[in-house]
Amino acid sequence: MVHLGNYLGAIKNWVALQDLYETFFFIVDLHAITLPYDAPELSKATRSTAAIYLACGIDSSKASIFVQSHVRAHIELMWLLSSSTPIGWLNKMIQFKEKSRKAGNENVGVALLTYPVLMASDILLYQSDLVPVGEDQTQHLELTREISERVNNLYGGRKWKKLGGRGGSLFKVPEALIPPAGARVMSLTDGLSKMSKSAPSDLSRINLLDPKDVIVNKIKRCKTDSLPGCVASPSPSHRNLS
């Protein structure tokens, strides 16, 4: 489900980008199945997410909007990229380490380890120049860049052209597009973690489709500082608000 953090940190910026670039926005239902899921609910959530994109201002006459699983090339390219991606690169992914530690190795599927390769496929398939990313996704984008450079080195260049191949670079090496202003909305139940769709408790986030009374209840129950008042630290750049 799309939550407040998704809107303020990403979707709000996407609306402006569609007037500046050729843009591709898609609902990543294949990424969603890296965690346990209910098939009917996933189908419903996929349609709901598409509707939210449109309601928030994504214009289908300006941008391409689609469902990830409807384009089989995403999975096909992922498999090809996987054959050239060292397992050591994936083992370094911070999100995999954190989620596998919390859930335990027996409860974590291989897809959680390999989904950064699918993310690379999502990006490289469209020869993307720029990728809007938040600070929690910069490591995954860097992996995409490394995969792109590795594949270009292994299967591009003059040596393959001499063998009858295309030569040159197979993929563009994408750059990060950091939004001019973003918002990092924290979890309502854990002030140290970002609001997340994958968090087990729905009380940790405000979904865009939550009714008013549900939102009020979540805010009333969210964690707050134990000390009242406003206390400023010695550094003016760091303040604790209570």
Coordinates of N, CA and C in Angstrom, one line a residue:
M1 N 0.8 -1.2 0.0 CA 0.0 0.0 0.0 C 0.9 1.3 0.0
V2 N 0.5 2.2 -0.8 CA 1.2 3.5 -0.9 C 1.0 4.3 0.4
H3 N 2.0 4.8 1.0 CA 1.9 5.5 2.3 C 2.4 6.9 2.1
L4 N 2.2 7.7 3.2 CA 2.6 9.1 3.2 C 4.0 9.4 2.8
G5 N 4.9 8.5 3.3 CA 6.3 8.7 3.0 C 6.6 8.5 1.5
N6 N 5.9 7.6 0.9 CA 6.0 7.4 -0.6 C 5.6 8.6 -1.3
Y7 N 4.5 9.2 -0.9 CA 4.0 10.4 -1.6 C 5.0 11.6 -1.4
L8 N 5.3 11.9 -0.2 CA 6.2 13.1 0.1 C 7.6 12.9 -0.4
G9 N 8.1 11.7 -0.4 CA 9.5 11.4 -0.7 C 9.7 11.1 -2.2
A10 N 8.6 10.7 -2.9 CA 8.8 10.2 -4.3 C 7.8 10.7 -5.2
I11 N 6.5 10.3 -5.0 CA 5.5 10.6 -6.0 C 5.3 12.0 -6.3
K12 N 5.4 12.8 -5.3 CA 5.2 14.3 -5.4 C 6.3 14.8 -6.4
N13 N 7.5 14.3 -6.3 CA 8.5 14.8 -7.2 C 8.4 14.2 -8.7
W14 N 7.8 13.0 -8.8 CA 7.6 12.4 -10.1 C 6.7 13.3 -11.0
V15 N 5.7 13.9 -10.4 CA 4.7 14.7 -11.1 C 5.4 15.8 -11.9
A16 N 6.4 16.4 -11.2 CA 7.2 17.5 -11.9 C 8.1 16.9 -13.0
L17 N 8.7 15.7 -12.7 CA 9.6 15.1 -13.7 C 9.0 14.8 -15.0
Q18 N 7.7 14.4 -15.0 CA 7.1 14.0 -16.3 C 7.0 15.1 -17.3
D19 N 7.2 16.4 -16.8 CA 7.2 17.5 -17.8 C 8.6 17.8 -18.3
L20 N 9.6 17.2 -17.7 CA 11.0 17.5 -18.1 C 11.7 16.3 -18.9
Y21 N 11.2 15.1 -18.6 CA 11.9 13.9 -19.2 C 10.9 13.0 -19.8
E22 N 11.4 12.0 -20.6 CA 10.6 10.8 -21.0 C 10.6 9.9 -19.8
T23 N 9.5 9.7 -19.2 CA 9.5 9.0 -17.9 C 8.7 7.7 -17.9
F24 N 9.2 6.7 -17.1 CA 8.5 5.4 -17.0 C 8.2 5.2 -15.5
F25 N 6.9 5.0 -15.2 CA 6.5 4.7 -13.8 C 5.7 3.4 -13.9
F26 N 6.2 2.5 -13.0 CA 5.4 1.2 -13.0 C 5.3 0.6 -11.7
I27 N 4.2 -0.2 -11.5 CA 3.9 -0.8 -10.2 C 4.7 -2.1 -10.1
V28 N 5.6 -2.2 -9.2 CA 6.5 -3.3 -9.1 C 6.0 -4.5 -8.3
D29 N 5.0 -5.2 -8.9 CA 4.3 -6.3 -8.3 C 5.3 -7.5 -8.1
L30 N 6.3 -7.6 -9.0 CA 7.3 -8.7 -8.8 C 8.2 -8.5 -7.6
H31 N 8.5 -7.2 -7.3 CA 9.3 -6.9 -6.1 C 8.4 -7.2 -4.9
A32 N 7.1 -7.0 -5.0 CA 6.3 -7.2 -3.8 C 6.2 -8.6 -3.3
I33 N 6.5 -9.6 -4.2 CA 6.4 -11.0 -3.8 C 7.7 -11.6 -3.1
T34 N 8.6 -10.7 -2.9 CA 9.8 -11.1 -2.1 C 9.5 -11.4 -0.7
L35 N 8.3 -10.9 -0.2 CA 7.8 -11.2 1.1 C 6.5 -12.0 1.0
P36 N 6.1 -12.7 2.1 CA 4.9 -13.4 2.0 C 3.7 -12.5 1.6
Y37 N 2.8 -13.1 0.7 CA 1.7 -12.2 0.2 C 0.5 -13.0 0.0
D38 N -0.6 -12.4 -0.1 CA -1.9 -13.0 -0.5 C -2.2 -12.6 -1.9
A39 N -2.4 -13.5 -2.8 CA -2.5 -13.3 -4.2 C -3.7 -12.3 -4.6
P40 N -4.9 -12.6 -4.0 CA -6.0 -11.6 -4.3 C -5.7 -10.2 -3.8
E41 N -5.1 -10.1 -2.6 CA -4.8 -8.8 -2.1 C -3.7 -8.1 -2.9
L42 N -2.8 -8.9 -3.5 CA -1.7 -8.3 -4.3 C -2.3 -7.7 -5.6
S43 N -3.2 -8.4 -6.2 CA -3.9 -8.0 -7.4 C -4.7 -6.7 -7.1
K44 N -5.4 -6.7 -6.0 CA -6.1 -5.5 -5.6 C -5.2 -4.3 -5.3
A45 N -4.1 -4.5 -4.6 CA -3.2 -3.5 -4.3 C -2.5 -2.9 -5.6
T46 N -2.3 -3.8 -6.5 CA -1.6 -3.4 -7.8 C -2.5 -2.4 -8.5
R47 N -3.8 -2.7 -8.6 CA -4.8 -1.8 -9.3 C -4.9 -0.5 -8.4
S48 N -4.9 -0.6 -7.1 CA -5.1 0.5 -6.3 C -3.9 1.5 -6.4
T49 N -2.7 0.9 -6.5 CA -1.5 1.7 -6.6 C -1.5 2.5 -7.9
A50 N -1.9 1.8 -9.0 CA -2.0 2.5 -10.3 C -3.0 3.7 -10.2
A51 N -4.1 3.5 -9.5 CA -5.1 4.5 -9.4 C -4.5 5.7 -8.6
I52 N -3.8 5.4 -7.6 CA -3.2 6.4 -6.7 C -2.2 7.2 -7.5
Y53 N -1.3 6.6 -8.4 CA -0.4 7.3 -9.2 C -1.1 8.3 -10.1
L54 N -2.2 7.9 -10.7 CA -3.0 8.8 -11.5 C -3.6 9.9 -10.7
A55 N -4.2 9.5 -9.5 CA -4.8 10.5 -8.7 C -3.9 11.6 -8.2
C56 N -2.6 11.2 -8.0 CA -1.6 12.1 -7.5 C -1.0 13.0 -8.6
G57 N -1.4 12.7 -9.8 CA -0.9 13.6 -10.9 C -0.1 13.0 -12.0
I58 N 0.2 11.7 -11.9 CA 0.9 11.1 -13.1 C 0.0 11.1 -14.3
D59 N 0.4 11.7 -15.4 CA -0.5 11.8 -16.5 C 0.0 10.8 -17.6
S60 N -0.9 9.9 -18.0 CA -0.6 8.8 -18.9 C -0.4 9.4 -20.3
S61 N -0.7 10.6 -20.6 CA -0.5 11.2 -21.9 C 1.0 11.8 -21.9
K62 N 1.6 11.9 -20.8 CA 3.0 12.4 -20.7 C 4.0 11.4 -20.3
A63 N 3.6 10.4 -19.5 CA 4.5 9.4 -19.0 C 3.9 8.0 -19.3
S64 N 4.8 7.0 -19.3 CA 4.5 5.6 -19.5 C 4.2 5.0 -18.1
I65 N 3.0 4.5 -17.9 CA 2.6 3.9 -16.6 C 2.1 2.5 -16.8
F66 N 2.7 1.5 -16.1 CA 2.3 0.1 -16.4 C 2.6 -0.8 -15.2
V67 N 2.3 -2.1 -15.3 CA 2.5 -3.0 -14.3 C 3.8 -3.8 -14.7
Q68 N 4.7 -4.0 -13.8 CA 6.0 -4.6 -14.0 C 5.8 -6.0 -14.6
S69 N 5.0 -6.8 -14.0 CA 4.9 -8.2 -14.5 C 4.3 -8.4 -15.9
H70 N 3.7 -7.3 -16.4 CA 3.1 -7.4 -17.7 C 4.1 -7.3 -18.8
V71 N 5.3 -6.9 -18.4 CA 6.4 -6.8 -19.4 C 7.4 -7.9 -19.1
R72 N 7.4 -9.0 -19.8 CA 8.2 -10.2 -19.4 C 9.7 -10.0 -19.5
A73 N 10.1 -8.9 -20.3 CA 11.5 -8.7 -20.5 C 12.2 -8.3 -19.2
H74 N 11.4 -7.8 -18.2 CA 12.0 -7.5 -16.9 C 12.7 -8.7 -16.3
I75 N 11.9 -9.8 -16.3 CA 12.4 -11.1 -15.7 C 13.5 -11.7 -16.6
E76 N 13.3 -11.7 -17.9 CA 14.2 -12.3 -18.8 C 15.6 -11.6 -18.7
L77 N 15.6 -10.3 -18.7 CA 16.9 -9.5 -18.5 C 17.5 -9.8 -17.2
M78 N 16.7 -9.9 -16.1 CA 17.2 -10.2 -14.8 C 18.0 -11.5 -14.8
W79 N 17.5 -12.5 -15.5 CA 18.2 -13.8 -15.5 C 19.5 -13.7 -16.2
L80 N 19.6 -12.9 -17.3 CA 20.8 -12.7 -18.0 C 21.8 -11.9 -17.2
L81 N 21.3 -10.9 -16.5 CA 22.2 -10.1 -15.6 C 22.7 -10.9 -14.4
S82 N 21.9 -11.8 -13.9 CA 22.3 -12.6 -12.8 C 23.5 -13.5 -13.1
S83 N 23.6 -13.9 -14.3 CA 24.7 -14.8 -14.7 C 26.0 -14.0 -14.7
S84 N 26.0 -12.7 -14.7 CA 27.2 -11.9 -14.7 C 27.4 -11.1 -13.4
T85 N 26.5 -11.3 -12.4 CA 26.6 -10.6 -11.1 C 27.2 -11.4 -10.1
P86 N 28.4 -11.1 -9.5 CA 29.0 -11.9 -8.5 C 28.1 -11.9 -7.2
I87 N 28.0 -13.1 -6.6 CA 27.2 -13.2 -5.4 C 27.7 -12.3 -4.3
G88 N 29.0 -12.1 -4.2 CA 29.6 -11.2 -3.2 C 29.0 -9.8 -3.2
W89 N 28.6 -9.3 -4.4 CA 28.0 -8.0 -4.5 C 26.7 -8.0 -3.8
L90 N 25.9 -9.0 -4.0 CA 24.6 -9.1 -3.4 C 24.6 -9.3 -1.9
N91 N 25.6 -10.0 -1.4 CA 25.8 -10.2 0.0 C 26.1 -8.9 0.8
K92 N 26.5 -7.9 0.1 CA 26.9 -6.6 0.7 C 25.7 -5.7 0.9
M93 N 24.5 -6.1 0.3 CA 23.4 -5.2 0.3 C 22.9 -5.0 1.7
I94 N 22.8 -3.8 2.2 CA 22.4 -3.5 3.6 C 21.0 -4.0 3.9
Q95 N 20.1 -3.7 3.0 CA 18.7 -4.1 3.3 C 18.5 -5.6 3.4
F96 N 19.2 -6.3 2.6 CA 19.1 -7.8 2.7 C 19.6 -8.3 4.1
K97 N 20.8 -7.7 4.5 CA 21.3 -8.0 5.8 C 20.3 -7.8 6.9
E98 N 19.7 -6.6 6.9 CA 18.8 -6.2 7.9 C 17.6 -7.0 8.0
K99 N 17.0 -7.2 6.8 CA 15.7 -8.0 6.8 C 15.9 -9.5 7.1
S100 N 17.0 -10.0 6.6 CA 17.3 -11.5 6.9 C 17.6 -11.7 8.3
R101 N 18.3 -10.7 9.0 CA 18.6 -10.8 10.4 C 17.3 -10.8 11.2
K102 N 16.4 -9.9 10.8 CA 15.1 -9.8 11.6 C 14.2 -11.0 11.4
A103 N 14.2 -11.6 10.2 CA 13.2 -12.7 9.9 C 13.9 -14.0 10.1
G104 N 15.2 -14.1 10.1 CA 15.9 -15.4 10.2 C 16.0 -16.1 8.8
N105 N 17.2 -16.8 8.6 CA 17.5 -17.3 7.3 C 16.4 -18.3 6.8
E106 N 15.8 -19.0 7.7 CA 14.8 -20.0 7.2 C 13.5 -19.3 6.7
N107 N 13.3 -18.1 7.0 CA 12.1 -17.4 6.6 C 12.3 -16.4 5.5
V108 N 13.5 -16.4 5.0 CA 13.9 -15.4 3.9 C 14.1 -16.2 2.6
G109 N 13.4 -15.8 1.6 CA 13.5 -16.4 0.2 C 14.7 -15.9 -0.5
V110 N 15.1 -16.6 -1.5 CA 16.3 -16.2 -2.4 C 15.9 -14.9 -3.1
A111 N 14.7 -14.6 -3.4 CA 14.3 -13.4 -4.1 C 14.7 -12.2 -3.3
L112 N 14.7 -12.2 -2.0 CA 15.1 -11.1 -1.2 C 16.6 -10.7 -1.5
L113 N 17.4 -11.8 -1.7 CA 18.8 -11.6 -2.1 C 19.0 -11.0 -3.5
T114 N 18.2 -11.6 -4.4 CA 18.4 -11.3 -5.8 C 17.6 -10.1 -6.4
Y115 N 16.7 -9.6 -5.6 CA 15.8 -8.5 -6.1 C 16.6 -7.3 -6.6
P116 N 17.8 -7.0 -6.0 CA 18.5 -5.8 -6.6 C 18.9 -6.0 -8.1
V117 N 19.0 -7.3 -8.5 CA 19.3 -7.6 -9.9 C 18.1 -7.3 -10.7
L118 N 16.9 -7.6 -10.2 CA 15.7 -7.3 -10.9 C 15.5 -5.8 -11.0
M119 N 15.9 -5.1 -9.9 CA 15.9 -3.6 -9.9 C 16.8 -3.1 -11.0
A120 N 18.0 -3.7 -11.2 CA 18.9 -3.3 -12.2 C 18.3 -3.5 -13.6
S121 N 17.6 -4.6 -13.7 CA 16.9 -5.0 -15.0 C 15.8 -3.9 -15.3
D122 N 15.1 -3.5 -14.2 CA 14.0 -2.5 -14.4 C 14.6 -1.2 -15.0
I123 N 15.8 -0.9 -14.6 CA 16.5 0.4 -15.0 C 17.2 0.3 -16.4
L124 N 18.0 -0.8 -16.5 CA 18.8 -0.9 -17.7 C 17.9 -1.3 -19.0
L125 N 16.8 -2.0 -18.7 CA 16.0 -2.4 -19.9 C 15.5 -1.2 -20.7
Y126 N 15.4 0.0 -20.1 CA 14.9 1.2 -20.8 C 16.0 2.1 -21.1
Q127 N 17.3 1.7 -21.0 CA 18.4 2.5 -21.3 C 18.3 3.9 -20.6
S128 N 18.0 3.8 -19.3 CA 17.7 5.0 -18.5 C 19.0 5.8 -18.3
D129 N 18.8 7.1 -18.4 CA 19.8 8.1 -18.1 C 19.9 8.5 -16.7
L130 N 18.7 8.7 -16.1 CA 18.6 9.2 -14.7 C 17.6 8.3 -14.0
V131 N 17.8 8.1 -12.7 CA 16.9 7.4 -11.8 C 16.7 8.2 -10.5
P132 N 15.4 8.6 -10.3 CA 15.1 9.3 -9.0 C 15.3 8.3 -7.9
V133 N 16.1 8.7 -6.9 CA 16.3 7.7 -5.8 C 16.4 8.5 -4.5
G134 N 16.0 7.8 -3.4 CA 16.1 8.3 -2.1 C 17.4 7.8 -1.5
E135 N 17.8 8.2 -0.3 CA 19.1 7.8 0.3 C 19.1 6.3 0.6
D136 N 17.9 5.7 0.8 CA 18.0 4.3 1.1 C 18.1 3.4 -0.2
Q137 N 18.1 4.0 -1.4 CA 18.2 3.3 -2.6 C 19.5 3.5 -3.3
T138 N 20.4 4.4 -2.8 CA 21.6 4.7 -3.5 C 22.5 3.5 -3.7
Q139 N 22.5 2.6 -2.7 CA 23.4 1.5 -2.8 C 22.9 0.5 -3.9
H140 N 21.6 0.4 -4.1 CA 21.1 -0.4 -5.2 C 21.4 0.2 -6.5
L141 N 21.3 1.5 -6.6 CA 21.6 2.2 -7.9 C 23.1 2.0 -8.2
E142 N 23.9 2.1 -7.2 CA 25.4 1.8 -7.4 C 25.6 0.4 -7.9
L143 N 24.9 -0.5 -7.4 CA 25.0 -1.9 -7.9 C 24.6 -2.0 -9.3
T144 N 23.5 -1.3 -9.7 CA 23.0 -1.3 -11.1 C 24.1 -0.7 -12.0
R145 N 24.8 0.3 -11.6 CA 25.9 0.9 -12.4 C 27.0 -0.1 -12.5
E146 N 27.3 -0.8 -11.4 CA 28.4 -1.8 -11.5 C 28.1 -2.9 -12.4
I147 N 26.8 -3.4 -12.4 CA 26.4 -4.5 -13.3 C 26.5 -4.0 -14.7
S148 N 26.0 -2.8 -15.0 CA 26.0 -2.3 -16.3 C 27.5 -2.2 -16.9
E149 N 28.4 -1.7 -16.1 CA 29.8 -1.6 -16.5 C 30.4 -3.0 -16.7
R150 N 30.0 -3.9 -15.8 CA 30.6 -5.3 -15.9 C 30.1 -5.9 -17.2
V151 N 28.8 -5.8 -17.5 CA 28.3 -6.5 -18.7 C 28.8 -5.8 -20.0
N152 N 29.0 -4.5 -19.9 CA 29.6 -3.7 -21.1 C 31.0 -4.2 -21.3
N153 N 31.7 -4.5 -20.2 CA 33.1 -4.9 -20.3 C 33.2 -6.3 -20.9
L154 N 32.3 -7.2 -20.4 CA 32.3 -8.6 -20.7 C 31.9 -8.9 -22.1
Y155 N 30.8 -8.2 -22.5 CA 30.1 -8.5 -23.8 C 30.1 -7.4 -24.8
G156 N 30.6 -6.3 -24.5 CA 30.7 -5.1 -25.5 C 32.1 -4.9 -25.9
G157 N 32.3 -3.7 -26.5 CA 33.7 -3.4 -26.9 C 34.1 -4.0 -28.2
R158 N 35.3 -3.7 -28.6 CA 35.9 -4.1 -29.9 C 36.0 -5.6 -30.0
K159 N 36.4 -6.3 -28.9 CA 36.6 -7.8 -29.0 C 35.4 -8.5 -29.5
W160 N 34.2 -8.1 -29.0 CA 32.9 -8.8 -29.4 C 32.5 -8.3 -30.8
K161 N 32.9 -7.1 -31.2 CA 32.5 -6.7 -32.5 C 33.3 -7.5 -33.6
K162 N 34.6 -7.8 -33.2 CA 35.4 -8.6 -34.1 C 34.8 -10.0 -34.3
L163 N 34.0 -10.5 -33.3 CA 33.4 -11.8 -33.3 C 32.0 -11.8 -33.9
G164 N 31.6 -10.6 -34.4 CA 30.3 -10.5 -35.1 C 29.3 -9.9 -34.2
G165 N 29.6 -9.5 -33.0 CA 28.7 -8.9 -32.1 C 28.5 -7.5 -32.3
R166 N 27.7 -6.9 -31.5 CA 27.3 -5.5 -31.7 C 28.5 -4.5 -31.4
G167 N 29.2 -4.9 -30.4 CA 30.3 -4.0 -30.0 C 29.8 -2.8 -29.2
G168 N 30.7 -1.9 -28.8 CA 30.3 -0.8 -28.0 C 29.7 -1.1 -26.7
S169 N 28.9 -0.2 -26.1 CA 28.2 -0.4 -24.8 C 26.8 -1.0 -25.0
L170 N 26.5 -2.1 -24.3 CA 25.2 -2.6 -24.4 C 24.2 -1.8 -23.6
F171 N 24.6 -1.3 -22.4 CA 23.7 -0.6 -21.6 C 24.3 0.8 -21.2
K172 N 23.5 1.8 -21.0 CA 23.9 3.0 -20.5 C 24.2 2.8 -19.0
V173 N 25.1 3.6 -18.5 CA 25.4 3.6 -17.0 C 24.6 4.8 -16.4
P174 N 23.5 4.4 -15.7 CA 22.6 5.5 -15.2 C 23.2 6.3 -14.1
E175 N 22.7 7.5 -14.0 CA 23.1 8.4 -12.9 C 21.9 8.6 -11.9
A176 N 22.2 8.9 -10.7 CA 21.2 9.2 -9.7 C 20.6 10.6 -9.9
L177 N 19.3 10.7 -9.8 CA 18.6 12.0 -9.9 C 18.1 12.3 -8.5
I178 N 18.8 13.1 -7.7 CA 18.5 13.4 -6.4 C 17.5 14.6 -6.4
P179 N 16.3 14.4 -5.8 CA 15.3 15.5 -5.8 C 15.8 16.7 -5.1
P180 N 15.4 17.9 -5.5 CA 15.9 19.2 -4.9 C 15.5 19.3 -3.4
A181 N 14.3 18.7 -3.1 CA 13.8 18.7 -1.7 C 13.0 17.4 -1.5
G182 N 13.3 16.7 -0.5 CA 12.6 15.5 -0.2 C 12.2 15.4 1.2
A183 N 11.5 14.4 1.6 CA 11.0 14.2 2.9 C 11.3 12.8 3.4
R184 N 11.9 12.7 4.5 CA 12.1 11.4 5.1 C 11.1 11.2 6.3
V185 N 10.1 10.5 6.0 CA 9.0 10.3 7.0 C 9.3 9.0 7.8
M186 N 9.4 9.2 9.1 CA 9.8 8.0 9.9 C 8.6 7.2 10.3
S187 N 8.9 5.9 10.7 CA 7.8 5.0 11.2 C 7.1 5.5 12.4
L188 N 5.8 5.3 12.5 CA 5.1 5.7 13.7 C 5.4 4.9 14.9
T189 N 5.9 3.7 14.7 CA 6.2 2.8 15.8 C 7.7 2.6 16.2
D190 N 8.6 3.2 15.3 CA 10.0 3.1 15.5 C 10.6 4.3 14.9
G191 N 10.9 5.3 15.7 CA 11.5 6.6 15.3 C 12.8 6.5 14.6
L192 N 13.5 5.3 14.7 CA 14.8 5.2 14.0 C 14.7 4.6 12.6
S193 N 13.5 4.2 12.2 CA 13.4 3.6 10.9 C 12.4 4.4 10.1
K194 N 12.7 4.3 8.7 CA 11.8 5.1 7.8 C 10.5 4.3 7.7
M195 N 9.4 5.1 7.4 CA 8.1 4.5 7.1 C 8.2 3.6 6.0
S196 N 7.7 2.4 6.1 CA 7.9 1.3 5.1 C 6.7 0.5 4.8
K197 N 6.5 0.1 3.5 CA 5.4 -0.7 3.1 C 5.6 -2.1 3.7
S198 N 6.9 -2.6 3.8 CA 7.2 -3.9 4.2 C 7.2 -4.2 5.7
A199 N 7.0 -3.1 6.5 CA 7.0 -3.2 8.0 C 5.8 -4.1 8.3
P200 N 6.0 -5.1 9.3 CA 4.9 -6.0 9.6 C 3.6 -5.3 10.2
S201 N 3.8 -4.2 10.9 CA 2.6 -3.6 11.5 C 2.1 -2.4 10.7
D202 N 0.8 -2.5 10.4 CA 0.2 -1.4 9.7 C 0.1 -0.1 10.5
L203 N 0.3 -0.2 11.8 CA 0.3 0.9 12.7 C 1.5 1.8 12.5
S204 N 2.5 1.3 11.8 CA 3.8 2.0 11.6 C 3.7 3.0 10.5
R205 N 2.7 3.0 9.7 CA 2.6 3.9 8.5 C 1.2 4.5 8.3
I206 N 1.1 5.6 7.7 CA -0.2 6.2 7.3 C -0.3 6.0 5.8
N207 N -1.2 5.1 5.4 CA -1.5 4.8 4.0 C -2.4 5.9 3.4
L208 N -2.1 6.2 2.2 CA -2.9 7.3 1.5 C -4.4 7.0 1.5
L209 N -4.8 5.7 1.5 CA -6.2 5.4 1.5 C -6.8 5.1 2.9
D210 N -6.0 5.4 3.9 CA -6.6 5.2 5.3 C -7.7 6.1 5.5
P211 N -8.8 5.7 6.1 CA -9.9 6.6 6.5 C -9.4 7.6 7.6
K212 N -10.1 8.7 7.8 CA -9.7 9.7 8.7 C -9.6 9.2 10.1
D213 N -10.5 8.4 10.6 CA -10.5 7.9 11.9 C -9.3 6.9 12.2
V214 N -8.9 6.2 11.1 CA -7.8 5.3 11.3 C -6.5 6.1 11.4
I215 N -6.4 7.2 10.6 CA -5.2 8.0 10.7 C -5.1 8.7 12.1
V216 N -6.2 9.1 12.6 CA -6.2 9.8 13.9 C -5.8 8.8 15.0
N217 N -6.3 7.5 14.9 CA -5.9 6.5 15.9 C -4.5 6.1 15.8
K218 N -3.9 6.1 14.6 CA -2.5 5.7 14.4 C -1.6 6.8 15.0
I219 N -2.0 8.1 14.8 CA -1.2 9.2 15.3 C -1.2 9.2 16.8
K220 N -2.4 8.9 17.4 CA -2.5 8.9 18.8 C -1.7 7.8 19.5
R221 N -1.5 6.7 18.7 CA -0.8 5.6 19.3 C 0.7 5.6 18.9
C222 N 1.2 6.5 18.1 CA 2.6 6.5 17.7 C 3.5 6.9 18.8
K223 N 4.7 6.4 18.7 CA 5.7 6.7 19.7 C 6.2 8.2 19.7
T224 N 6.4 8.8 20.8 CA 6.9 10.1 20.9 C 8.0 10.2 21.9
D225 N 8.7 11.3 22.0 CA 9.8 11.4 22.9 C 9.2 11.4 24.4
S226 N 10.0 10.9 25.3 CA 9.5 10.8 26.7 C 9.6 12.1 27.4
L227 N 10.5 13.0 26.9 CA 10.7 14.3 27.6 C 9.9 15.4 26.9
P228 N 9.1 16.2 27.6 CA 8.3 17.2 27.1 C 9.2 18.4 26.7
G229 N 8.6 19.3 25.9 CA 9.3 20.6 25.6 C 10.2 20.5 24.4
C230 N 11.0 21.5 24.1 CA 11.9 21.6 23.0 C 13.3 21.8 23.5
V231 N 14.2 20.9 23.2 CA 15.6 21.0 23.7 C 16.5 21.1 22.5
A232 N 17.4 22.1 22.5 CA 18.3 22.3 21.4 C 19.7 21.8 21.8
S233 N 20.3 21.1 20.9 CA 21.6 20.5 21.2 C 22.7 21.6 20.9
P234 N 23.9 21.4 21.4 CA 25.0 22.5 21.1 C 25.1 22.8 19.6
S235 N 24.9 21.9 18.7 CA 25.1 22.1 17.3 C 23.7 22.6 16.8
P236 N 23.7 23.8 16.1 CA 22.5 24.4 15.6 C 21.8 23.5 14.5
S237 N 22.6 22.6 13.9 CA 22.1 21.7 12.8 C 21.4 20.5 13.4
H238 N 21.5 20.3 14.7 CA 20.8 19.1 15.2 C 19.9 19.6 16.4
R239 N 18.6 19.3 16.3 CA 17.7 19.7 17.3 C 16.8 18.5 17.6
N240 N 16.5 18.4 18.9 CA 15.5 17.4 19.3 C 14.2 18.0 19.7
L241 N 13.2 17.7 19.0 CA 11.9 18.3 19.2 C 11.0 17.3 19.9
S242 N 10.3 17.7 21.0 CA 9.5 16.8 21.7 C 8.1 17.4 21.8

